[in-house]
PDB file of C-alpha atoms in Angstrom:
ATOM      1  CA  MET A   1      -3.011  -0.013  15.066  1.00  0.00           C
ATOM      2  CA  MET A   2      -1.559  -3.124  16.643  1.00  0.00           C
ATOM      3  CA  GLN A   3      -2.541  -6.200  14.672  1.00  0.00           C
ATOM      4  CA  VAL A   4      -1.946  -9.638  16.153  1.00  0.00           C
ATOM      5  CA  CYS A   5      -0.831 -12.367  13.717  1.00  0.00           C
ATOM      6  CA  LEU A   6      -1.936 -15.492  15.546  1.00  0.00           C
ATOM      7  CA  ASN A   7      -0.176 -18.379  13.824  1.00  0.00           C
ATOM      8  CA  GLY A   8       0.973 -17.917  10.234  1.00  0.00           C
ATOM      9  CA  ALA A   9       2.312 -20.951   8.437  1.00  0.00           C
ATOM     10  CA  ARG A  10       3.752 -22.312  11.683  1.00  0.00           C
ATOM     11  CA  GLY A  11       2.724 -25.713  12.995  1.00  0.00           C
ATOM     12  CA  ALA A  12       2.950 -28.019  15.961  1.00  0.00           C
ATOM     13  CA  ALA A  13       6.737 -28.206  15.694  1.00  0.00           C
ATOM     14  CA  ASP A  14       6.892 -24.498  16.577  1.00  0.00           C
ATOM     15  CA  GLY A  15       5.483 -25.095  20.054  1.00  0.00           C
ATOM     16  CA  ALA A  16       2.220 -25.571  21.888  1.00  0.00           C
ATOM     17  CA  ALA A  17       1.617 -21.814  22.092  1.00  0.00           C
ATOM     18  CA  VAL A  18       0.857 -21.652  18.341  1.00  0.00           C
ATOM     19  CA  PRO A  19      -2.946 -21.972  17.932  1.00  0.00           C
ATOM     20  CA  LEU A  20      -3.933 -24.479  15.253  1.00  0.00           C
ATOM     21  CA  SER A  21      -7.610 -25.364  15.809  1.00  0.00           C
ATOM     22  CA  PRO A  22     -10.492 -22.875  15.469  1.00  0.00           C
ATOM     23  CA  GLU A  23     -11.101 -23.090  19.214  1.00  0.00           C
ATOM     24  CA  ALA A  24      -7.447 -22.448  20.043  1.00  0.00           C
ATOM     25  CA  MET A  25      -7.327 -19.546  17.586  1.00  0.00           C
ATOM     26  CA  ALA A  26     -10.450 -18.037  19.138  1.00  0.00           C
ATOM     27  CA  GLU A  27      -9.026 -18.315  22.648  1.00  0.00           C
ATOM     28  CA  SER A  28      -5.708 -16.844  21.570  1.00  0.00           C
ATOM     29  CA  ALA A  29      -7.478 -14.024  19.726  1.00  0.00           C
ATOM     30  CA  ALA A  30      -9.576 -13.167  22.778  1.00  0.00           C
ATOM     31  CA  GLU A  31      -6.501 -13.043  24.996  1.00  0.00           C
ATOM     32  CA  ALA A  32      -4.605 -10.892  22.480  1.00  0.00           C
ATOM     33  CA  VAL A  33      -7.464  -8.410  22.142  1.00  0.00           C
ATOM     34  CA  ALA A  34      -7.743  -8.181  25.917  1.00  0.00           C
ATOM     35  CA  ALA A  35      -4.004  -7.412  25.911  1.00  0.00           C
ATOM     36  CA  GLY A  36      -4.477  -4.531  23.460  1.00  0.00           C
ATOM     37  CA  ALA A  37      -4.592  -5.919  19.907  1.00  0.00           C
ATOM     38  CA  THR A  38      -7.051  -4.033  17.691  1.00  0.00           C
ATOM     39  CA  ASP A  39      -7.038  -6.262  14.602  1.00  0.00           C
ATOM     40  CA  ILE A  40      -6.459  -9.966  13.891  1.00  0.00           C
ATOM     41  CA  HIS A  41      -4.675 -11.822  11.097  1.00  0.00           C
ATOM     42  CA  VAL A  42      -5.035 -15.598  11.095  1.00  0.00           C
ATOM     43  CA  HIS A  43      -4.236 -18.607   8.918  1.00  0.00           C
ATOM     44  CA  PRO A  44      -7.094 -21.157   8.971  1.00  0.00           C
ATOM     45  CA  LYS A  45      -5.751 -24.708   9.246  1.00  0.00           C
ATOM     46  CA  THR A  46      -6.787 -28.182   8.164  1.00  0.00           C
ATOM     47  CA  PRO A  47      -7.005 -30.777  10.981  1.00  0.00           C
ATOM     48  CA  CYS A  48      -3.442 -31.810  10.113  1.00  0.00           C
ATOM     49  CA  GLY A  49      -2.232 -28.231  10.599  1.00  0.00           C
ATOM     50  CA  ARG A  50      -1.788 -27.117   6.988  1.00  0.00           C
ATOM     51  CA  ASP A  51      -2.809 -23.640   5.816  1.00  0.00           C
ATOM     52  CA  THR A  52      -5.968 -23.761   3.726  1.00  0.00           C
ATOM     53  CA  LEU A  53      -8.347 -21.489   1.820  1.00  0.00           C
ATOM     54  CA  SER A  54     -11.192 -24.007   2.178  1.00  0.00           C
ATOM     55  CA  PRO A  55     -14.560 -22.219   2.523  1.00  0.00           C
ATOM     56  CA  ARG A  56     -15.642 -24.697   5.194  1.00  0.00           C
ATOM     57  CA  VAL A  57     -12.517 -24.329   7.320  1.00  0.00           C
ATOM     58  CA  LEU A  58     -12.500 -20.568   6.848  1.00  0.00           C
ATOM     59  CA  ALA A  59     -16.106 -20.363   8.028  1.00  0.00           C
ATOM     60  CA  LEU A  60     -15.443 -22.464  11.125  1.00  0.00           C
ATOM     61  CA  THR A  61     -12.390 -20.363  11.989  1.00  0.00           C
ATOM     62  CA  LEU A  62     -14.060 -16.986  11.508  1.00  0.00           C
ATOM     63  CA  GLU A  63     -17.190 -17.989  13.389  1.00  0.00           C
ATOM     64  CA  ALA A  64     -15.159 -19.266  16.329  1.00  0.00           C
ATOM     65  CA  ILE A  65     -13.070 -16.092  16.549  1.00  0.00           C
ATOM     66  CA  ARG A  66     -15.989 -13.718  16.065  1.00  0.00           C
ATOM     67  CA  ALA A  67     -17.859 -15.424  18.880  1.00  0.00           C
ATOM     68  CA  ARG A  68     -15.076 -14.199  21.192  1.00  0.00           C
ATOM     69  CA  VAL A  69     -13.988 -10.809  19.803  1.00  0.00           C
ATOM     70  CA  SER A  70     -15.505  -7.832  17.985  1.00  0.00           C
ATOM     71  CA  VAL A  71     -12.392  -6.462  16.234  1.00  0.00           C
ATOM     72  CA  PRO A  72     -11.778  -6.982  12.483  1.00  0.00           C
ATOM     73  CA  VAL A  73     -10.515 -10.441  11.506  1.00  0.00           C
ATOM     74  CA  GLY A  74      -8.425 -11.086   8.397  1.00  0.00           C
ATOM     75  CA  VAL A  75      -6.973 -14.160   6.730  1.00  0.00           C
ATOM     76  CA  THR A  76      -4.221 -15.092   4.307  1.00  0.00           C
ATOM     77  CA  THR A  77      -4.532 -15.918   0.615  1.00  0.00           C
ATOM     78  CA  GLY A  78      -0.899 -17.042   0.416  1.00  0.00           C
ATOM     79  CA  ALA A  79       0.049 -19.164  -2.585  1.00  0.00           C
ATOM     80  CA  TRP A  80       1.448 -21.885  -0.320  1.00  0.00           C
ATOM     81  CA  ALA A  81      -2.133 -22.602   0.812  1.00  0.00           C
ATOM     82  CA  GLU A  82      -3.211 -23.157  -2.814  1.00  0.00           C
ATOM     83  CA  PRO A  83      -0.343 -23.013  -5.337  1.00  0.00           C
ATOM     84  CA  ASP A  84      -2.482 -23.029  -8.488  1.00  0.00           C
ATOM     85  CA  PRO A  85      -3.643 -19.441  -9.206  1.00  0.00           C
ATOM     86  CA  ALA A  86      -6.919 -20.533 -10.823  1.00  0.00           C
ATOM     87  CA  ALA A  87      -7.759 -22.880  -7.958  1.00  0.00           C
ATOM     88  CA  ARG A  88      -6.853 -20.162  -5.438  1.00  0.00           C
ATOM     89  CA  LEU A  89      -9.245 -17.771  -7.151  1.00  0.00           C
ATOM     90  CA  ASP A  90     -12.027 -20.381  -7.121  1.00  0.00           C
ATOM     91  CA  ARG A  91     -11.464 -20.963  -3.414  1.00  0.00           C
ATOM     92  CA  VAL A  92     -11.775 -17.267  -2.612  1.00  0.00           C
ATOM     93  CA  ARG A  93     -14.881 -16.867  -4.758  1.00  0.00           C
ATOM     94  CA  GLY A  94     -16.384 -19.837  -2.912  1.00  0.00           C
ATOM     95  CA  TRP A  95     -16.077 -18.344   0.565  1.00  0.00           C
ATOM     96  CA  THR A  96     -19.468 -18.374   2.291  1.00  0.00           C
ATOM     97  CA  VAL A  97     -18.392 -16.556   5.461  1.00  0.00           C
ATOM     98  CA  LEU A  98     -16.282 -13.531   4.616  1.00  0.00           C
ATOM     99  CA  PRO A  99     -13.352 -12.115   6.575  1.00  0.00           C
ATOM    100  CA  ASP A 100     -13.127  -8.378   7.161  1.00  0.00           C
ATOM    101  CA  HIS A 101      -9.892  -8.335   5.179  1.00  0.00           C
ATOM    102  CA  ALA A 102      -7.446 -10.691   3.490  1.00  0.00           C
ATOM    103  CA  SER A 103      -3.772 -10.341   2.670  1.00  0.00           C
ATOM    104  CA  VAL A 104      -2.657 -10.742  -0.941  1.00  0.00           C
ATOM    105  CA  ASN A 105       1.067 -11.095  -1.642  1.00  0.00           C
ATOM    106  CA  TRP A 106       1.627  -8.935  -4.693  1.00  0.00           C
ATOM    107  CA  HIS A 107       4.643 -10.851  -5.959  1.00  0.00           C
ATOM    108  CA  GLU A 108       2.679 -14.103  -6.234  1.00  0.00           C
ATOM    109  CA  PRO A 109       1.152 -15.290  -9.522  1.00  0.00           C
ATOM    110  CA  GLY A 110      -2.539 -14.393  -9.682  1.00  0.00           C
ATOM    111  CA  ALA A 111      -2.333 -11.658  -7.046  1.00  0.00           C
ATOM    112  CA  GLU A 112      -4.239  -9.075  -9.090  1.00  0.00           C
ATOM    113  CA  GLU A 113      -7.051 -11.519  -9.833  1.00  0.00           C
ATOM    114  CA  VAL A 114      -7.387 -12.586  -6.188  1.00  0.00           C
ATOM    115  CA  ALA A 115      -7.375  -8.978  -5.030  1.00  0.00           C
ATOM    116  CA  ALA A 116     -10.029  -8.055  -7.593  1.00  0.00           C
ATOM    117  CA  ALA A 117     -12.219 -10.944  -6.436  1.00  0.00           C
ATOM    118  CA  LEU A 118     -11.901  -9.807  -2.824  1.00  0.00           C
ATOM    119  CA  VAL A 119     -12.860  -6.252  -3.764  1.00  0.00           C
ATOM    120  CA  ASP A 120     -15.912  -7.607  -5.602  1.00  0.00           C
ATOM    121  CA  LEU A 121     -16.868  -9.554  -2.463  1.00  0.00           C
ATOM    122  CA  GLY A 122     -16.546  -6.459  -0.307  1.00  0.00           C
ATOM    123  CA  VAL A 123     -13.508  -7.829   1.562  1.00  0.00           C
ATOM    124  CA  GLY A 124     -10.716  -5.393   2.406  1.00  0.00           C
ATOM    125  CA  VAL A 125      -7.393  -6.153   0.727  1.00  0.00           C
ATOM    126  CA  GLU A 126      -4.101  -6.001   2.583  1.00  0.00           C
ATOM    127  CA  ALA A 127      -1.500  -5.683  -0.167  1.00  0.00           C
ATOM    128  CA  GLY A 128       1.487  -7.712   1.018  1.00  0.00           C
ATOM    129  CA  ILE A 129       4.677  -6.167  -0.352  1.00  0.00           C
ATOM    130  CA  TRP A 130       7.646  -8.346   0.599  1.00  0.00           C
ATOM    131  CA  SER A 131      11.215  -7.120   0.616  1.00  0.00           C
ATOM    132  CA  GLY A 132      13.422  -9.025  -1.806  1.00  0.00           C
ATOM    133  CA  THR A 133      10.616  -9.397  -4.392  1.00  0.00           C
ATOM    134  CA  ASP A 134       9.183  -7.368  -7.249  1.00  0.00           C
ATOM    135  CA  GLY A 135       6.014  -6.781  -5.256  1.00  0.00           C
ATOM    136  CA  ALA A 136       6.566  -3.032  -4.826  1.00  0.00           C
ATOM    137  CA  GLU A 137       7.186  -2.563  -8.535  1.00  0.00           C
ATOM    138  CA  ARG A 138       4.085  -4.514  -9.485  1.00  0.00           C
ATOM    139  CA  PHE A 139       1.939  -2.746  -6.906  1.00  0.00           C
ATOM    140  CA  ALA A 140       3.077   0.680  -8.106  1.00  0.00           C
ATOM    141  CA  VAL A 141       1.395   0.129 -11.482  1.00  0.00           C
ATOM    142  CA  SER A 142      -1.636  -1.784 -10.195  1.00  0.00           C
ATOM    143  CA  ARG A 143      -5.045  -0.347 -10.984  1.00  0.00           C
ATOM    144  CA  LEU A 144      -6.211  -1.842  -7.688  1.00  0.00           C
ATOM    145  CA  GLY A 145      -3.667   0.069  -5.621  1.00  0.00           C
ATOM    146  CA  PRO A 146      -6.009   2.911  -4.627  1.00  0.00           C
ATOM    147  CA  LYS A 147      -8.696   0.366  -3.640  1.00  0.00           C
ATOM    148  CA  VAL A 148      -6.759  -1.680  -1.082  1.00  0.00           C
ATOM    149  CA  LEU A 149      -7.418  -1.351   2.638  1.00  0.00           C
ATOM    150  CA  ARG A 150      -3.732  -0.969   3.473  1.00  0.00           C
ATOM    151  CA  VAL A 151      -0.258  -2.029   2.447  1.00  0.00           C
ATOM    152  CA  LEU A 152       1.585  -4.655   4.468  1.00  0.00           C
ATOM    153  CA  ALA A 153       5.276  -3.793   4.237  1.00  0.00           C
ATOM    154  CA  GLU A 154       6.741  -7.216   5.047  1.00  0.00           C
ATOM    155  CA  VAL A 155      10.460  -7.223   5.840  1.00  0.00           C
ATOM    156  CA  THR A 156      11.828 -10.684   5.113  1.00  0.00           C
ATOM    157  CA  ASP A 157      15.336  -9.860   6.362  1.00  0.00           C
ATOM    158  CA  THR A 158      15.625 -11.801   9.627  1.00  0.00           C
ATOM    159  CA  ASP A 159      18.998 -10.372  10.639  1.00  0.00           C
ATOM    160  CA  ALA A 160      18.518  -8.060  13.622  1.00  0.00           C
ATOM    161  CA  LEU A 161      21.488  -5.967  12.511  1.00  0.00           C
ATOM    162  CA  SER A 162      20.274  -5.256   8.973  1.00  0.00           C
ATOM    163  CA  ALA A 163      16.465  -5.562   9.181  1.00  0.00           C
ATOM    164  CA  VAL A 164      15.912  -1.859   9.886  1.00  0.00           C
ATOM    165  CA  ALA A 165      17.923  -0.835   6.831  1.00  0.00           C
ATOM    166  CA  SER A 166      15.962  -3.374   4.787  1.00  0.00           C
ATOM    167  CA  ALA A 167      12.723  -1.923   6.162  1.00  0.00           C
ATOM    168  CA  ARG A 168      13.694   1.616   5.199  1.00  0.00           C
ATOM    169  CA  ALA A 169      14.634   0.434   1.711  1.00  0.00           C
ATOM    170  CA  LEU A 170      11.296  -1.352   1.364  1.00  0.00           C
ATOM    171  CA  LEU A 171       9.356   1.726   2.454  1.00  0.00           C
ATOM    172  CA  SER A 172      11.308   3.748  -0.098  1.00  0.00           C
ATOM    173  CA  ASP A 173      10.402   1.231  -2.805  1.00  0.00           C
ATOM    174  CA  ILE A 174       6.729   1.346  -1.804  1.00  0.00           C
ATOM    175  CA  GLY A 175       6.731   5.136  -1.958  1.00  0.00           C
ATOM    176  CA  SER A 176       3.319   6.779  -1.706  1.00  0.00           C
ATOM    177  CA  ALA A 177       1.542   3.375  -1.607  1.00  0.00           C
ATOM    178  CA  HIS A 178      -1.283   4.880  -3.704  1.00  0.00           C
ATOM    179  CA  GLY A 179      -2.143   6.950  -0.642  1.00  0.00           C
ATOM    180  CA  ARG A 180      -3.110   3.896   1.397  1.00  0.00           C
ATOM    181  CA  PRO A 181      -2.061   3.323   5.045  1.00  0.00           C
ATOM    182  CA  VAL A 182       1.045   1.217   5.633  1.00  0.00           C
ATOM    183  CA  LEU A 183       1.508  -1.528   8.235  1.00  0.00           C
ATOM    184  CA  LEU A 184       5.204  -2.283   8.741  1.00  0.00           C
ATOM    185  CA  HIS A 185       6.444  -5.528  10.290  1.00  0.00           C
ATOM    186  CA  GLY A 186       9.388  -7.913  10.344  1.00  0.00           C
ATOM    187  CA  GLU A 187       9.910 -11.542  11.185  1.00  0.00           C
ATOM    188  CA  ASP A 188      12.018 -13.694  13.474  1.00  0.00           C
ATOM    189  CA  GLY A 189      15.290 -11.882  14.243  1.00  0.00           C
ATOM    190  CA  GLY A 190      14.097  -8.769  12.459  1.00  0.00           C
ATOM    191  CA  ALA A 191      10.679  -8.603  14.118  1.00  0.00           C
ATOM    192  CA  TRP A 192      11.500  -6.492  17.155  1.00  0.00           C
ATOM    193  CA  PRO A 193      13.865  -4.017  15.434  1.00  0.00           C
ATOM    194  CA  VAL A 194      11.307  -3.407  12.685  1.00  0.00           C
ATOM    195  CA  LEU A 195       8.453  -3.037  15.181  1.00  0.00           C
ATOM    196  CA  ARG A 196      10.460  -0.384  17.030  1.00  0.00           C
ATOM    197  CA  LEU A 197      11.066   1.390  13.719  1.00  0.00           C
ATOM    198  CA  ALA A 198       7.316   1.382  13.073  1.00  0.00           C
ATOM    199  CA  GLY A 199       6.883   3.060  16.448  1.00  0.00           C
ATOM    200  CA  ARG A 200       9.427   5.734  15.592  1.00  0.00           C
ATOM    201  CA  LEU A 201       7.740   6.359  12.236  1.00  0.00           C
ATOM    202  CA  GLY A 202       4.248   6.307  13.717  1.00  0.00           C
ATOM    203  CA  VAL A 203       2.886   3.683  11.315  1.00  0.00           C
ATOM    204  CA  ALA A 204       0.782   0.638  12.118  1.00  0.00           C
ATOM    205  CA  THR A 205       2.476  -2.640  12.943  1.00  0.00           C
ATOM    206  CA  ARG A 206       1.759  -6.177  14.050  1.00  0.00           C
ATOM    207  CA  VAL A 207       3.160  -8.847  16.319  1.00  0.00           C
ATOM    208  CA  GLY A 208       2.333 -12.453  17.074  1.00  0.00           C
ATOM    209  CA  LEU A 209       3.531 -16.002  16.814  1.00  0.00           C
ATOM    210  CA  GLU A 210       3.453 -15.874  13.019  1.00  0.00           C
ATOM    211  CA  ASP A 211       6.232 -13.302  13.068  1.00  0.00           C
ATOM    212  CA  VAL A 212       8.267 -14.121  16.157  1.00  0.00           C
ATOM    213  CA  LEU A 213       8.447 -16.834  18.809  1.00  0.00           C
ATOM    214  CA  VAL A 214      10.507 -14.940  21.380  1.00  0.00           C
ATOM    215  CA  LEU A 215      10.110 -11.819  23.491  1.00  0.00           C
ATOM    216  CA  PRO A 216      12.469  -8.835  23.147  1.00  0.00           C
ATOM    217  CA  ASP A 217      14.705 -10.265  25.883  1.00  0.00           C
ATOM    218  CA  GLY A 218      15.025 -13.587  24.032  1.00  0.00           C
ATOM    219  CA  ARG A 219      12.716 -15.614  26.259  1.00  0.00           C
ATOM    220  CA  ARG A 220      10.253 -17.922  24.543  1.00  0.00           C
ATOM    221  CA  ALA A 221       6.829 -16.298  24.260  1.00  0.00           C
ATOM    222  CA  GLY A 222       4.077 -18.180  26.051  1.00  0.00           C
ATOM    223  CA  SER A 223       1.208 -16.702  24.063  1.00  0.00           C
ATOM    224  CA  ASN A 224       0.156 -14.154  21.492  1.00  0.00           C
ATOM    225  CA  ALA A 225      -1.149 -11.984  24.334  1.00  0.00           C
ATOM    226  CA  GLU A 226       2.320 -11.890  25.875  1.00  0.00           C
ATOM    227  CA  LEU A 227       3.749 -10.754  22.534  1.00  0.00           C
ATOM    228  CA  VAL A 228       1.089  -8.052  22.189  1.00  0.00           C
ATOM    229  CA  VAL A 229       1.891  -6.650  25.637  1.00  0.00           C
ATOM    230  CA  ALA A 230       5.594  -6.609  24.764  1.00  0.00           C
ATOM    231  CA  GLY A 231       4.877  -5.193  21.324  1.00  0.00           C
ATOM    232  CA  LEU A 232       2.889  -2.263  22.672  1.00  0.00           C
ATOM    233  CA  GLY A 233       5.710  -1.480  25.073  1.00  0.00           C
ATOM    234  CA  GLU A 234       8.397  -1.667  22.398  1.00  0.00           C
ATOM    235  CA  TYR A 235       6.290   0.358  19.955  1.00  0.00           C
ATOM    236  CA  GLY A 236       5.815   3.123  22.468  1.00  0.00           C
ATOM    237  CA  ALA A 237       9.482   3.130  23.353  1.00  0.00           C
ATOM    238  CA  GLY A 238      10.607   3.014  19.730  1.00  0.00           C
TER     239      GLY A 238
END
């Protein structure tokens, strides 16, 4: 599986290629799917470009993207979008248009409760296990582990020289992942080395402007579709 991560927490300062409005996200998603992406991860944004869990904004974003593509569409539940765990849970429970899946960062306060609410809603859970956190340890003893859609092994080491070692250490920490599929990815300087490792290991991965702004040769990426094309090539050559 090649997931495209359209925008992440990035904003206008990261360049015009980063899609911020529902219409721009939908266009970028359609281009990325045409380029070979089979799944979408997106961060809905307020008009000022801030990540949000607002039911209204989420609905507008999902409806715009689904009007253009037929692949699964997932969103974030990151604590930065709503720092208060109780308020974050209320936001998720208030969603009127549901994503196919949503990522839950297991090291964040309230992760178990948010994941449980998503399961109750029938939304697939991507368990985000970040390197450099206690996420793997907490996930290992989670009663929800066997119920998640997949595990996102998120390598936060952005050093191209050490990211692969960090990725292998993270996968070791995750272990059997409760028998769930693993999607391995890196970010910034570590994005391409970790994607190639995913190819060598034969596990799912992702690429997009959330994770990296440049192509493997260092040139600035002009779109998510361009990153997907490059990602598929690097994955196959990994």
